[in-house]
XYZ file of C-alpha atoms in Angstrom:
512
model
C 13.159 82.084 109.803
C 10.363 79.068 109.834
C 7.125 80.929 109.951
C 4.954 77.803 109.998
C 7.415 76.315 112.390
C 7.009 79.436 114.559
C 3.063 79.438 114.375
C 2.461 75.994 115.256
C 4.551 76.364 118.311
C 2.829 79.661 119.436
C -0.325 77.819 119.262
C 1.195 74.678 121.382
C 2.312 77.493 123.587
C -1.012 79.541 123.956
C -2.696 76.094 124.341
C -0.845 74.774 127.181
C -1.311 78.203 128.661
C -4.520 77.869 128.312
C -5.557 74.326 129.423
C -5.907 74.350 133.311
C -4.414 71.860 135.639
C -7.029 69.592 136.963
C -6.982 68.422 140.244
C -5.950 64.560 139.359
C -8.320 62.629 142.120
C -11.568 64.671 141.338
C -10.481 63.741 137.687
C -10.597 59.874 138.141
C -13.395 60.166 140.082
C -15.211 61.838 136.879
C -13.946 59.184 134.869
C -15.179 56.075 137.304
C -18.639 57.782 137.166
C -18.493 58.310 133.132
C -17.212 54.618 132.839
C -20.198 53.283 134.895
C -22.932 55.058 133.673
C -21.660 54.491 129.989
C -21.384 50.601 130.434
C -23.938 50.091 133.409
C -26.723 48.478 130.667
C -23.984 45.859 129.540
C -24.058 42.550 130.471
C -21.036 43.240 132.726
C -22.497 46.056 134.287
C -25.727 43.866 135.337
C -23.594 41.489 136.312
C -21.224 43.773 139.570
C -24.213 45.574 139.703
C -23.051 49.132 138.086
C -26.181 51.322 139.129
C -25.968 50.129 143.026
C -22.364 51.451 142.634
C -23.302 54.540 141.018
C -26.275 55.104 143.634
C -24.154 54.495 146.772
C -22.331 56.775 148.889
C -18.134 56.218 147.966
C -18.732 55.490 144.258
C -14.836 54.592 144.384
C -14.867 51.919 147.243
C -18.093 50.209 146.318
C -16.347 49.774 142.910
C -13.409 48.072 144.204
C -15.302 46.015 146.735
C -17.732 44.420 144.113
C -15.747 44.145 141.252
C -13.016 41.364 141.065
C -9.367 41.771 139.486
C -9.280 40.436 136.469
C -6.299 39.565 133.686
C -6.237 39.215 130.601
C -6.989 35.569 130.744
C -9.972 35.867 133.167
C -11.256 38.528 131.440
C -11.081 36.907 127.922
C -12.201 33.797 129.274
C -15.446 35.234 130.947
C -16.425 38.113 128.840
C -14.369 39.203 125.888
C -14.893 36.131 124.134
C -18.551 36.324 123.271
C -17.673 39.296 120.833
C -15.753 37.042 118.663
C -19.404 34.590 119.198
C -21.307 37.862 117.614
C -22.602 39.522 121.032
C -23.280 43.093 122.049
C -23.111 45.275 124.840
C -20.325 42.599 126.796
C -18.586 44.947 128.471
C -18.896 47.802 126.766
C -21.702 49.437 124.649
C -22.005 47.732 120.973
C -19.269 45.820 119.308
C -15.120 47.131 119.213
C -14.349 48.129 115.570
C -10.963 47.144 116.540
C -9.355 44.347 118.556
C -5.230 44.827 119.462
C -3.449 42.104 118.697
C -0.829 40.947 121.641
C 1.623 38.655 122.663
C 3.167 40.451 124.955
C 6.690 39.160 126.258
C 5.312 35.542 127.740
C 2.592 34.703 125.904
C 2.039 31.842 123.263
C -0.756 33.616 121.086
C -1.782 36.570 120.574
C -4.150 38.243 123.009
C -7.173 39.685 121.587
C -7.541 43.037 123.573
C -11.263 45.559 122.094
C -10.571 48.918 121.093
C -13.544 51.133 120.813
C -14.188 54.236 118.867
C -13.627 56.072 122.473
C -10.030 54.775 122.747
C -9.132 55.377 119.472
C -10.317 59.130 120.040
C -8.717 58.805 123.726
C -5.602 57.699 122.691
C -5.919 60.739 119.755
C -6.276 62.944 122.697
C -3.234 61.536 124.362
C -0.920 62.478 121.528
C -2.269 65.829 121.453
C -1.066 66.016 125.090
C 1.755 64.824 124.161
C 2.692 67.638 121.220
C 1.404 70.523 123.700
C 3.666 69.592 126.436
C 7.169 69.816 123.881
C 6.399 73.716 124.796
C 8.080 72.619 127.830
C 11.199 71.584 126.244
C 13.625 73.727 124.590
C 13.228 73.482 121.229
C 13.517 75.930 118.461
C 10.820 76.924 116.115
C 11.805 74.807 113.031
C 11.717 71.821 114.547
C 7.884 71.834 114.808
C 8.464 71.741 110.558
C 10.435 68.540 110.617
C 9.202 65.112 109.721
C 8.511 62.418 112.648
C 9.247 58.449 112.327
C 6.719 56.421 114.130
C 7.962 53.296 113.483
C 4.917 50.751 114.762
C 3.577 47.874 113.669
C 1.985 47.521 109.735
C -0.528 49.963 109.330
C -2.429 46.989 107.111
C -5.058 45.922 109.527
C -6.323 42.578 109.203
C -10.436 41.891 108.413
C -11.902 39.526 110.578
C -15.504 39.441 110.561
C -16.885 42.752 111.798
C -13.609 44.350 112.866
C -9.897 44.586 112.153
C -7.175 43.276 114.173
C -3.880 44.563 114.240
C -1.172 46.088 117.067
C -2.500 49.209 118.518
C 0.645 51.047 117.156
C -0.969 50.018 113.738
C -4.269 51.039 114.724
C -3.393 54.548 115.964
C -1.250 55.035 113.362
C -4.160 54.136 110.798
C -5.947 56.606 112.377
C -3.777 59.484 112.610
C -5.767 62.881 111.380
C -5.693 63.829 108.218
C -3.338 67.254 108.942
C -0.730 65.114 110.246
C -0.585 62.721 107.814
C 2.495 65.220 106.174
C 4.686 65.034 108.679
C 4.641 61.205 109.617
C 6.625 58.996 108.049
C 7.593 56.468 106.818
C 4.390 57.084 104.935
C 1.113 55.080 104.495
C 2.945 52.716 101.711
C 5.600 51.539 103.705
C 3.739 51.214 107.045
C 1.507 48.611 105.424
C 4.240 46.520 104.735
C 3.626 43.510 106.670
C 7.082 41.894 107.148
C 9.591 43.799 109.383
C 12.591 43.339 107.726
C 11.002 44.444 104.491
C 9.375 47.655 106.530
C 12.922 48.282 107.929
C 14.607 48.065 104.315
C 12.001 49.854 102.467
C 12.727 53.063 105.303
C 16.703 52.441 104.851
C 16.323 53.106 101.171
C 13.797 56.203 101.679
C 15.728 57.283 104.516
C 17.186 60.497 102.664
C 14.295 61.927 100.933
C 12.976 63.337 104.456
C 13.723 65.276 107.295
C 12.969 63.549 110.155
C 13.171 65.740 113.383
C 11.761 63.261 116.059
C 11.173 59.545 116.268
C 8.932 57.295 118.437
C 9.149 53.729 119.177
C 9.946 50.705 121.106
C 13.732 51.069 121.957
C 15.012 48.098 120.813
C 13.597 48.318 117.252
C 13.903 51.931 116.845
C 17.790 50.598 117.509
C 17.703 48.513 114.877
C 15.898 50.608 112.187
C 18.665 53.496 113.063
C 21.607 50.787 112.286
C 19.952 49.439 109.493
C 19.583 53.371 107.947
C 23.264 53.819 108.516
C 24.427 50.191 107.438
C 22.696 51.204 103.856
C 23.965 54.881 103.396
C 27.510 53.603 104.956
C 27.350 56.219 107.588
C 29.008 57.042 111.042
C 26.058 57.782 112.849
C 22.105 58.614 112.142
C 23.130 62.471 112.180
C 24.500 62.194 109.128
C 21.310 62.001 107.193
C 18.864 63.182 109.348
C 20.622 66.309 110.997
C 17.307 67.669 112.368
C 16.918 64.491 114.487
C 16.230 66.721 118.115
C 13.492 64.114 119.879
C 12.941 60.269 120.476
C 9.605 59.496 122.167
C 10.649 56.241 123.576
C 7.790 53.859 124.668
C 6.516 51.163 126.423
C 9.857 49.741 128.399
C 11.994 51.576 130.160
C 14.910 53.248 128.167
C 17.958 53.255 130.411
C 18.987 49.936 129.521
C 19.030 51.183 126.232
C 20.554 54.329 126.492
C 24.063 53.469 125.764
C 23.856 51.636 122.854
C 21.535 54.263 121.244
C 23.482 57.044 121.723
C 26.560 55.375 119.661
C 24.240 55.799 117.065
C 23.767 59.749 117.530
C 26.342 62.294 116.270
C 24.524 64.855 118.531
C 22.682 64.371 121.964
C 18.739 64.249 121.536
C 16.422 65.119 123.742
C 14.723 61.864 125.018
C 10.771 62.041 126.126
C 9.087 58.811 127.522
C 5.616 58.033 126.814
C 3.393 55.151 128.041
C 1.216 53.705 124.926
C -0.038 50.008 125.548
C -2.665 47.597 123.643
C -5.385 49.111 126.282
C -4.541 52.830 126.071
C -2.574 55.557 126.119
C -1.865 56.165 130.150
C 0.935 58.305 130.895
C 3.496 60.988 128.810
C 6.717 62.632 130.080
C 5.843 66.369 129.987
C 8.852 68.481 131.350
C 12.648 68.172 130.830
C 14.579 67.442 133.810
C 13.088 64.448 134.325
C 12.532 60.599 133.480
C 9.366 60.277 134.676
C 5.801 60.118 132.951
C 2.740 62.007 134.325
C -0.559 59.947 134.435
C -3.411 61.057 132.147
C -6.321 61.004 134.562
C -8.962 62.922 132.424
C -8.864 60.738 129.649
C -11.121 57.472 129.594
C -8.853 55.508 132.039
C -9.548 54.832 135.757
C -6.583 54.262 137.782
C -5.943 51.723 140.797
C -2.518 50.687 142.606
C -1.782 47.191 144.031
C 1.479 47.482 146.480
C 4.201 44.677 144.289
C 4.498 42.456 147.326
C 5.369 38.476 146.770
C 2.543 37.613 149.007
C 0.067 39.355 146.460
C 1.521 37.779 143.190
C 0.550 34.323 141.879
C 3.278 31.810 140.393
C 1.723 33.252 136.601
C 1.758 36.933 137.214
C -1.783 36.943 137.937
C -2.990 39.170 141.762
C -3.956 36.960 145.091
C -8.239 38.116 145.668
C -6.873 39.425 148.908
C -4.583 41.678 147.315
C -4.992 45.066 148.697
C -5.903 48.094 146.270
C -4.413 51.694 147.172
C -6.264 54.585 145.369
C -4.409 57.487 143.476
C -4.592 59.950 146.768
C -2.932 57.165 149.184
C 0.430 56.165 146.583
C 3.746 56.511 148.343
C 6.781 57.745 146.289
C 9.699 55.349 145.187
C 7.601 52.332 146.243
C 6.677 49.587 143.485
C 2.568 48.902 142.668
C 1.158 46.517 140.405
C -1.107 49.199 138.286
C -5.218 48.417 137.280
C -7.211 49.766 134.850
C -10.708 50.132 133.495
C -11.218 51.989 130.614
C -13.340 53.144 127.385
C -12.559 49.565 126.204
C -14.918 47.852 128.503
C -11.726 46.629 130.538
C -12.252 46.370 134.005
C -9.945 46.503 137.134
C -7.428 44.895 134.596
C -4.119 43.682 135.679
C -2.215 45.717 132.549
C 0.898 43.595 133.455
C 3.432 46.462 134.460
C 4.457 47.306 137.761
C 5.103 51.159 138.099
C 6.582 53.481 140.883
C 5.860 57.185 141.428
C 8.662 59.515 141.088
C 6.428 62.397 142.535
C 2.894 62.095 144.182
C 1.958 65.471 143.564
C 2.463 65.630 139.939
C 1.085 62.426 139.370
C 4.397 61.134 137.412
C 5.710 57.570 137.804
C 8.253 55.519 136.175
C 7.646 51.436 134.919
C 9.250 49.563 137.177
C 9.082 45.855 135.601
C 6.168 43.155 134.503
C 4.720 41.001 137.058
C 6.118 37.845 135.289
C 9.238 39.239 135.271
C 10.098 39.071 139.222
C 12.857 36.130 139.866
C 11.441 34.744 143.278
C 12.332 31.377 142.898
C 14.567 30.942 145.944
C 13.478 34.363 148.041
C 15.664 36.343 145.693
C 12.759 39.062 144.924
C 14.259 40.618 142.052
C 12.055 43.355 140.075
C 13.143 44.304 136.804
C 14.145 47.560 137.867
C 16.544 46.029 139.841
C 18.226 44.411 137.401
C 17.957 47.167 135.249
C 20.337 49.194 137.575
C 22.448 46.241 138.367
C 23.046 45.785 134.354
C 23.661 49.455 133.931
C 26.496 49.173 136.738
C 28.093 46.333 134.883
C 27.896 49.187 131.933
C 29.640 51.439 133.507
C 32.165 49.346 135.367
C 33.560 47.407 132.324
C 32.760 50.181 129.562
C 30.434 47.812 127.712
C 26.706 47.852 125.751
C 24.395 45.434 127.230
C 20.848 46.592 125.523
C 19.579 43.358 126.262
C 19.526 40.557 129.049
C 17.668 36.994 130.103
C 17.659 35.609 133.704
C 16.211 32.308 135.183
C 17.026 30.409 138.065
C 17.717 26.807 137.174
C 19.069 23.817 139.075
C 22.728 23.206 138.409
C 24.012 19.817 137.969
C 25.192 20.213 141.846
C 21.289 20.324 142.440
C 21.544 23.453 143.464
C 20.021 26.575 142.424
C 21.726 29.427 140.331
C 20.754 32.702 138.441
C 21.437 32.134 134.795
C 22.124 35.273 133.028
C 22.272 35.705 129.210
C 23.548 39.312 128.512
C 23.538 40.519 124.953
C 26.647 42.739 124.785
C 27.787 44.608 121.744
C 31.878 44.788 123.281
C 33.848 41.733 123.617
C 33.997 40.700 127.328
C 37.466 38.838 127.791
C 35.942 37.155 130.912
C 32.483 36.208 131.681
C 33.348 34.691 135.143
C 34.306 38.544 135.807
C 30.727 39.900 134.987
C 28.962 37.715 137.516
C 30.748 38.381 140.146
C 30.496 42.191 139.503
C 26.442 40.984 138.530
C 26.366 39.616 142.145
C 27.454 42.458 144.017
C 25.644 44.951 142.541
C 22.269 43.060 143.464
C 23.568 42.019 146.712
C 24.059 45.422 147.411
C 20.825 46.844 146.349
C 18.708 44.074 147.147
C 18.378 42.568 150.961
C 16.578 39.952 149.689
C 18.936 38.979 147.280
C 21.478 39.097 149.793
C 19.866 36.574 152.031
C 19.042 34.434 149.421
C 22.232 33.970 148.279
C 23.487 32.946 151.543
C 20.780 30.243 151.705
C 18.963 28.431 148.853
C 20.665 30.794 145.495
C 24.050 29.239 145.221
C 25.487 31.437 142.521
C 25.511 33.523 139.575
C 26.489 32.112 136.056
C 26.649 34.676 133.265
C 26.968 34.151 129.068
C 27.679 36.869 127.176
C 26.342 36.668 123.268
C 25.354 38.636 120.766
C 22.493 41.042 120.697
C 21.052 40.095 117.822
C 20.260 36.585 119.201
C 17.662 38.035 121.020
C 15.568 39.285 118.141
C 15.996 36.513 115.835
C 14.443 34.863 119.405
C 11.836 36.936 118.885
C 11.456 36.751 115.041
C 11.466 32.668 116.232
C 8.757 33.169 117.719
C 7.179 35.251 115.413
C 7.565 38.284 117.642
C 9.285 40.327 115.836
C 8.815 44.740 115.180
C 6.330 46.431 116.330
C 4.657 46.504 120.135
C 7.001 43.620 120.922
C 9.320 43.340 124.147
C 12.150 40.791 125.176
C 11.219 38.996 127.986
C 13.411 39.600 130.782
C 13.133 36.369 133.161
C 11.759 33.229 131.980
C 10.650 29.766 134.023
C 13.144 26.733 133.497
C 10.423 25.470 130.613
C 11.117 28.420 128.787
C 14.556 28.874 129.113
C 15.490 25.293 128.125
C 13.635 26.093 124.909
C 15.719 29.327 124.974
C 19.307 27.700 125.327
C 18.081 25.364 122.734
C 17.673 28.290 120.099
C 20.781 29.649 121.133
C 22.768 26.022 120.594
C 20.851 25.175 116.882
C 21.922 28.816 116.154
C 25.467 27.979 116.902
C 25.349 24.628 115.098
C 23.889 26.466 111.977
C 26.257 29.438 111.858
């Protein structure tokens, strides 16, 4: 019988029973209030005027009529930058301890994104959420004794100046509490460990001195750690040295495209929990079996607005039209895509995160990522969303009995001057006909995209796809120097970009 095991998950039990249900909109309204009044004596809150907001009648609507969007870009550009010039109070009260360092998918350097003491404890709060809602799930009382992999980015955060820099899956993770610190792994040694091949090896070789019961990553890495692990101990599948293995919090894309290939790696099935972890915060965590979907954290430091994912509110670089519309959390629609803000405990401010998200259910406040706003093909009318292709990739799954964790798309000008969909799918099966794939590519989206369907009957003349190994796609990334970590493949790219892609792919060809 495991005692401990049993304790601890009467007291996640007794906890959850415990902690009331709070009404979601009167939370965010809370947390608008507690963001204002915190940052109103900062030279941003001077600026939009915090206190009029704060004094008038809809705190909510005067925010979001005085207070521009903002990206990363603007916001950098206008504000975040005088930290790095040594001044106080910018956004937020004092000076970040911590900045998150970010590339993204598209970008050339890294952004620069403040973490304050509040979202480090915020996003400390988040994972406590997280642990009390595996009561939901059915899991027995040992588990809660096993050993979890949280395989981030290096734990060795990098001095500059007055604060560190590092991802913010290295910054959480060097700040995990000290009663914890037994049961993560791979352990404060390794996790420094800079380079990601030599983190990866380093866990391969430790791999069966623990017991890991649950894992949490980006998919795609956590993929590669797993075949790395069973590469070294010659092994059939990850169950072989980690029998325990029940969970896999899988973060910050969405994991169906994955799914597939990571459950070759399983001798068992696992149960599968989605969390939402970015450089600005910790938003959303799946809470209840049954489902895909992640419920928003509204009570936790992070204000929440919705932008309806329309082409006419979408620059060419990802960036929100001033006219865009904003829909609060009490007017969201179900099943229909937004473009999601935030302002937080990080002095960000109606920020355009980047992700486009859907809810799954209004009333329990869960949604689903839907896509980045750089990654919607609208070249030629087309209005493809990532979730789109997504499902239309999964289809080809199914249909031809193939792996395809990873995929590239841009519309480029044939020699024929015409325009086509160029798709690069990494597939771990060998495809006997590519021509095959786009066809079946073609229908799918046709059939689950109007828009698609017109456009290819106009301006999109056709669909080319190359199949090629997976693998080219993270030595793309370790290219770029991109590579572990918070870091996600880039799903569509502009014709600049995916010349410079093609041209990888051919010097890798000439070199091999």
């Amino acid at each position: 019988m495991a005692i401990f095991g049993s304790i601890i998950k009467s007291i996640i039990d007794l906890k959850e029973t415990l902690t009331p249900e709070g009404e979601a909109v009167k939370d965010q309204e809370e947390v608008l209030v507690g963001l204002l009044k915190k940052a109103k004596d900062t030279a941003f809150g001077k600026k939009y005027n915090f206190q009029e907001i704060l004094d008038s009648e809809n705190v909510r609507k005067t925010f979001s009529d005085n207070v521009p969007y903002f990206d990363y870009n603007k916001l950098d550009k206008e504000w975040w930058h005088k930290y790095h010039d040594g001044e106080e109070n910018v956004t937020w009260p004092g000076k970040p301890p911590y900045f998150a360092l970010s590339s993204g998918t598209t970008g050339k350097s890294s952004k620069r994104i403040p973490v304050t003491e509040e979202m480090v404890e915020a996003i400390r709060k988040a994972g406590i959420k997280q642990v009390s809602a595996l009561s939901n799930f059915d899991l027995p009382p040992d588990f809660f004794e096993k050993e979890i992999m949280m395989l981030g980015s290096s734990t060795d955060l990098q001095k500059a100046g007055d604060h560190e820099e590092g991802e913010i899956s290295g910054i959480s993770a060097s700040n995990i509490p000290f009663w914890f610190r037994g049961y993560y792994k791979p352990g404060e040694e390794i996790a420094k460990i800079d380079e990601w091949d030599d983190r990866v090896q380093k866990i391969a070789e430790n791999a069966e001195q623990w017991d890991i019961g649950a894992l949490s990553g980006i998919p795609s890495w956590m993929e590669l750690m797993l075949k790395k692990v069973i590469e070294h101990h010659n092994l059939k599948n990850i169950h072989e040295i980690w029998p325990n293995l029940q969970v896999y919090a899988s973060g910050g894309v969405a994991f169906e495209p994955y799914e597939k290939s990571f459950n070759a790696l399983l001798g068992k099935p696992i149960q599968v929990i989605d969390t939402y972890l970015a450089s600005e915060g910790f938003l959303a965590v799946q809470e209840r079996p049954d489902t895909n979907a992640m419920r928003l954290i509204t009570d936790n430091g992070i204000y929440f607005e919705f932008v309806p994912f329309k082409p006419d509110y979408i620059n060419q670089d990802g960036s929100l039209t001033e006219d865009a519309p904003v829909v609060a959390l009490e007017e969201v629609k179900e099943e229909t895509d937004y473009v999601l803000l935030i302002s937080t405990v990080s002095g960000a401010w109606r920020y355009l995160i980047g992700d486009t998200i859907k809810f799954t259910d209004v009333a329990k406040k869960e949604i689903r990522i839907t896509g980045r706003t750089k990654f919607f093909l609208n070249v030629v009318g087309s209005q493809l969303s990532v979730n789109k292709m997504n499902d239309a990739v999964q289809e080809l799954e199914n249909e031809f009995d193939i792996r395809i964790p990873e995929f590239v798309v841009a519309a480029k000008r044939g020699e024929d001057g015409e325009y086509y969909h160029n798709w690069y799918l990494g597939c771990e099966d060998k495809v006997e006909d590519d021509a095959k794939l786009a066809e079946a590519l073609d229908n799918a989206l046709k059939n689950a995209n109007k828009n698609y369907k017109v456009a290819r009957g106009k301006a999109l003349k056709g669909v080319k796809v190359t199949t090629i190994d997976p693998n080219m796609f993270h030595e793309w990334n370790a290219f770029n120097k991109k590579k572990g970590g918070q870091v996600k493949m880039e799903k569509v790219m502009n014709e600049e970009k995916f010349a410079k892609w093609e041209k990888f792919l051919n010097d890798q060809n000439t070199t091999s």
